mmCIF file of C-alpha atoms in Angstrom:
data_model
loop_
_atom_site.group_PDB
_atom_site.id
_atom_site.type_symbol
_atom_site.label_atom_id
_atom_site.label_comp_id
_atom_site.label_asym_id
_atom_site.label_seq_id
_atom_site.Cartn_x
_atom_site.Cartn_y
_atom_site.Cartn_z
ATOM 1 C CA MET A 1327 220.517 118.550 16.344
ATOM 2 C CA LEU A 1328 219.964 117.138 12.832
ATOM 3 C CA TYR A 1329 217.855 114.268 14.211
ATOM 4 C CA ARG A 1330 215.753 116.686 16.233
ATOM 5 C CA THR A 1331 215.099 118.832 13.145
ATOM 6 C CA LEU A 1332 214.267 115.808 11.001
ATOM 7 C CA GLY A 1333 211.964 114.488 13.727
ATOM 8 C CA PHE A 1334 210.135 117.808 13.969
ATOM 9 C CA ILE A 1335 209.706 117.967 10.187
ATOM 10 C CA ALA A 1336 208.410 114.394 10.078
ATOM 11 C CA LEU A 1337 206.017 115.099 12.931
ATOM 12 C CA THR A 1338 204.780 118.260 11.213
ATOM 13 C CA LEU A 1339 204.210 116.410 7.940
ATOM 14 C CA LEU A 1340 202.440 113.574 9.720
ATOM 15 C CA THR A 1341 200.201 116.059 11.547
ATOM 16 C CA GLN A 1342 199.355 117.846 8.303
ATOM 17 C CA ALA A 1343 198.654 114.540 6.588
ATOM 18 C CA THR A 1344 196.221 113.411 9.271
ATOM 19 C CA GLY A 1345 194.579 116.852 9.520
ATOM 20 C CA ALA A 1346 194.496 116.931 13.318
ATOM 21 C CA ASP A 1347 195.445 119.680 15.746
ATOM 22 C CA MET A 1348 198.191 118.846 18.208
ATOM 23 C CA LYS A 1349 199.481 120.295 21.500
ATOM 24 C CA ALA A 1350 203.199 120.909 22.043
ATOM 25 C CA THR A 1351 205.374 122.494 24.717
ATOM 26 C CA THR A 1352 207.877 125.201 23.819
ATOM 27 C CA ALA A 1353 211.443 125.393 25.160
ATOM 28 C CA ASP A 1354 210.350 127.969 27.766
ATOM 29 C CA GLY A 1355 207.543 125.697 29.015
ATOM 30 C CA ARG A 1356 204.493 127.316 27.394
ATOM 31 C CA GLU A 1357 201.879 125.051 25.854
ATOM 32 C CA VAL A 1358 200.874 125.759 22.248
ATOM 33 C CA LEU A 1359 198.263 124.302 19.923
ATOM 34 C CA LEU A 1360 199.633 123.456 16.458
ATOM 35 C CA ARG A 1361 196.762 123.641 14.005
ATOM 36 C CA ASP A 1362 196.471 121.517 10.888
ATOM 37 C CA ASN A 1363 196.471 124.686 8.740
ATOM 38 C CA GLY A 1364 200.046 125.519 9.805
ATOM 39 C CA THR A 1365 199.154 128.163 12.430
ATOM 40 C CA TRP A 1366 199.613 127.974 16.184
ATOM 41 C CA THR A 1367 198.196 129.607 19.327
ATOM 42 C CA LEU A 1368 199.028 129.631 23.024
ATOM 43 C CA VAL A 1369 196.783 127.355 25.070
ATOM 44 C CA THR A 1370 194.573 129.429 27.396
ATOM 45 C CA ASP A 1371 192.181 128.568 30.188
ATOM 46 C CA GLN A 1372 188.440 129.320 30.201
ATOM 47 C CA SER A 1373 188.925 132.949 31.313
ATOM 48 C CA GLY A 1374 191.149 133.705 28.328
ATOM 49 C CA GLU A 1375 194.264 133.912 30.478
ATOM 50 C CA GLU A 1376 197.349 131.994 29.494
ATOM 51 C CA SER A 1377 197.192 128.700 31.395
ATOM 52 C CA SER A 1378 199.628 128.634 34.289
ATOM 53 C CA GLN A 1379 199.832 127.968 37.964
ATOM 54 C CA GLN A 1380 201.705 129.957 40.565
ATOM 55 C CA ALA A 1381 205.216 129.575 41.889
ATOM 56 C CA ALA A 1382 205.074 128.166 45.426
ATOM 57 C CA LEU A 1383 207.065 129.977 48.125
ATOM 58 C CA THR A 1384 207.742 127.965 51.269
ATOM 59 C CA LEU A 1385 209.436 129.040 54.498
ATOM 60 C CA GLU A 1386 211.447 125.917 55.361
ATOM 61 C CA LYS A 1387 214.055 126.762 57.999
ATOM 62 C CA ARG A 1388 214.802 129.143 60.825
ATOM 63 C CA PHE A 1389 218.238 129.815 62.248
ATOM 64 C CA ASP A 1390 218.709 131.815 65.450
ATOM 65 C CA LEU A 1391 221.631 134.237 65.198
ATOM 66 C CA ALA A 1392 223.337 136.162 68.023
ATOM 67 C CA ARG A 1393 221.463 139.371 67.180
ATOM 68 C CA GLY A 1394 219.277 138.304 64.309
ATOM 69 C CA CYS A 1395 217.306 135.667 62.516
ATOM 70 C CA ARG A 1396 218.035 133.811 59.283
ATOM 71 C CA LEU A 1397 215.207 132.166 57.327
ATOM 72 C CA GLY A 1398 215.475 129.527 54.596
ATOM 73 C CA LEU A 1399 213.037 129.927 51.699
ATOM 74 C CA ARG A 1400 212.267 127.720 48.701
ATOM 75 C CA LEU A 1401 210.576 128.900 45.508
ATOM 76 C CA LYS A 1402 209.210 126.095 43.313
ATOM 77 C CA ASN A 1403 208.351 127.131 39.784
ATOM 78 C CA ASP A 1404 204.912 125.706 38.973
ATOM 79 C CA LEU A 1405 204.472 128.277 36.192
ATOM 80 C CA THR A 1406 204.574 127.340 32.526
ATOM 81 C CA ALA A 1407 207.449 129.771 31.886
ATOM 82 C CA GLN A 1408 210.945 130.071 33.292
ATOM 83 C CA ILE A 1409 211.421 132.534 36.137
ATOM 84 C CA ARG A 1410 214.297 134.599 34.812
ATOM 85 C CA THR A 1411 214.156 137.104 37.682
ATOM 86 C CA LEU A 1412 211.770 137.550 40.587
ATOM 87 C CA VAL A 1413 212.760 139.918 43.387
ATOM 88 C CA LEU A 1414 210.747 139.616 46.585
ATOM 89 C CA ARG A 1415 210.753 141.836 49.666
ATOM 90 C CA PHE A 1416 210.372 140.327 53.114
ATOM 91 C CA THR A 1417 209.318 142.450 56.101
ATOM 92 C CA ALA A 1418 209.749 141.178 59.660
ATOM 93 C CA TYR A 1419 207.026 142.392 62.004
ATOM 94 C CA LYS A 1420 207.469 142.840 65.733
ATOM 95 C CA ASP A 1421 204.537 142.949 68.154
ATOM 96 C CA ASP A 1422 201.996 142.129 65.389
ATOM 97 C CA ASN A 1423 201.945 145.482 63.603
ATOM 98 C CA ILE A 1424 205.376 147.125 63.785
ATOM 99 C CA PRO A 1425 207.428 146.620 60.605
ATOM 100 C CA PHE A 1426 210.954 146.137 61.961
ATOM 101 C CA GLU A 1427 213.133 145.448 58.908
ATOM 102 C CA THR A 1428 212.698 144.765 55.195
ATOM 103 C CA VAL A 1429 215.166 142.764 53.111
ATOM 104 C CA SER A 1430 215.069 141.800 49.432
ATOM 105 C CA ARG A 1431 216.044 138.506 47.824
ATOM 106 C CA GLY A 1432 216.107 137.649 44.160
ATOM 107 C CA PHE A 1433 215.295 134.290 42.651
ATOM 108 C CA SER A 1434 216.555 133.707 39.130
ATOM 109 C CA TYR A 1435 216.724 131.239 36.255
ATOM 110 C CA ILE A 1436 214.290 128.682 37.667
ATOM 111 C CA LYS A 1437 212.903 126.424 34.965
ATOM 112 C CA PRO A 1438 209.360 125.059 35.246
ATOM 113 C CA THR A 1439 209.019 122.259 37.861
ATOM 114 C CA VAL A 1440 212.383 123.179 39.457
ATOM 115 C CA SER A 1441 212.913 124.899 42.819
ATOM 116 C CA GLN A 1442 215.557 127.221 44.236
ATOM 117 C CA TYR A 1443 216.591 127.705 47.875
ATOM 118 C CA GLN A 1444 217.611 131.131 49.242
ATOM 119 C CA GLU A 1445 218.215 132.518 52.719
ATOM 120 C CA ILE A 1446 217.423 135.942 54.164
ATOM 121 C CA SER A 1447 218.668 137.500 57.396
ATOM 122 C CA PHE A 1448 217.036 140.041 59.651
ATOM 123 C CA ARG A 1449 219.448 141.924 61.939
ATOM 124 C CA GLY A 1450 218.590 143.370 65.327
ATOM 125 C CA ILE A 1451 215.590 141.126 65.881
ATOM 126 C CA THR A 1452 215.629 137.512 67.054
ATOM 127 C CA CYS A 1453 213.463 134.814 65.531
ATOM 128 C CA ASP A 1454 211.403 134.677 68.724
ATOM 129 C CA GLU A 1455 210.664 138.411 68.461
ATOM 130 C CA ILE A 1456 209.329 138.145 64.895
ATOM 131 C CA SER A 1457 205.533 137.911 65.031
ATOM 132 C CA ALA A 1458 205.085 137.545 61.246
ATOM 133 C CA VAL A 1459 206.812 137.919 57.888
ATOM 134 C CA GLU A 1460 205.089 139.768 55.057
ATOM 135 C CA VAL A 1461 206.038 139.198 51.427
ATOM 136 C CA SER A 1462 205.749 141.860 48.762
ATOM 137 C CA ALA A 1463 207.231 142.077 45.299
ATOM 138 C CA ALA A 1464 209.486 144.528 43.584
ATOM 139 C CA ARG A 1465 208.623 145.610 40.057
ATOM 140 C CA ASN A 1466 211.622 143.588 38.986
ATOM 141 C CA CYS A 1467 210.155 140.354 37.657
ATOM 142 C CA HIS A 1468 211.001 138.774 34.348
ATOM 143 C CA VAL A 1469 208.742 135.764 33.850
ATOM 144 C CA GLY A 1470 207.387 134.734 30.461
ATOM 145 C CA GLU A 1471 206.099 137.852 28.705
ATOM 146 C CA LEU A 1472 206.516 140.019 31.826
ATOM 147 C CA THR A 1473 209.638 142.174 32.041
ATOM 148 C CA LYS A 1474 210.783 144.842 34.435
ATOM 149 C CA TYR A 1475 209.306 147.355 32.009
ATOM 150 C CA SER A 1476 205.865 145.754 31.689
ATOM 151 C CA ALA A 1477 205.252 144.266 35.151
ATOM 152 C CA SER A 1478 203.732 145.964 38.164
ATOM 153 C CA GLU A 1479 204.450 145.027 41.777
ATOM 154 C CA GLU A 1480 200.930 143.576 42.044
ATOM 155 C CA ARG A 1481 201.330 141.436 38.916
ATOM 156 C CA CYS A 1482 204.698 140.109 40.109
ATOM 157 C CA LEU A 1483 203.166 139.215 43.483
ATOM 158 C CA GLU A 1484 200.254 137.424 41.763
ATOM 159 C CA LEU A 1485 202.787 134.948 40.348
ATOM 160 C CA ILE A 1486 203.488 133.412 43.743
ATOM 161 C CA ASP A 1487 201.492 131.416 46.257
ATOM 162 C CA ILE A 1488 202.778 131.382 49.814
ATOM 163 C CA SER A 1489 202.413 128.146 51.732
ATOM 164 C CA ALA A 1490 201.545 128.250 55.420
ATOM 165 C CA SER A 1491 204.529 127.462 57.611
ATOM 166 C CA ASP A 1492 205.077 126.007 61.073
ATOM 167 C CA VAL A 1493 208.353 127.966 61.269
ATOM 168 C CA LEU A 1494 206.823 131.476 61.391
ATOM 169 C CA PRO A 1495 203.610 133.064 60.117
ATOM 170 C CA ILE A 1496 204.230 134.253 56.552
ATOM 171 C CA ALA A 1497 201.793 135.854 54.101
ATOM 172 C CA LYS A 1498 201.522 138.124 51.077
ATOM 173 C CA ARG A 1499 201.076 141.840 51.519
ATOM 174 C CA ILE A 1500 197.420 142.682 51.279
ATOM 175 C CA SER A 1501 196.909 145.696 49.053
ATOM 176 C CA ALA A 1502 195.317 148.717 50.704
ATOM 177 C CA ASP A 1503 193.348 149.516 47.497
#
């Protein structure tokens, strides 16, 4: 710990001596610009939004159950912040437009560049009977500056990108707005 502190102080002094701005990454994965005047700012993209990607949700596996279907999902955190909590809702559709069952699954404590595997089960419907799976988000997401008090369902859902799957059709809920 002492060496880390001494290294940071030396780096700060060196930066101030050369008079150049420098980029650094915080412990939670956000990129900051350290200015030669001792101030700092978060790095943003051209639109003024904090630079980040989306977390990638992939449907990887399908398990046929006696009277149900279990699906294996992977969420890879490509965001610049840790996913502390992200609760997603999955709806199995039967015959293209009949929502049969909705289950929730939470992903938690996923650091940037790391993935987490979870499984969900739908009861009373076989995998062959599922025509599609729709993903929506609960208001319960805690990612970066977003908390369960400041995030909306739409904002939580914007954090993820859903990859096409050969296992079953899967997509985000399209808002009716």
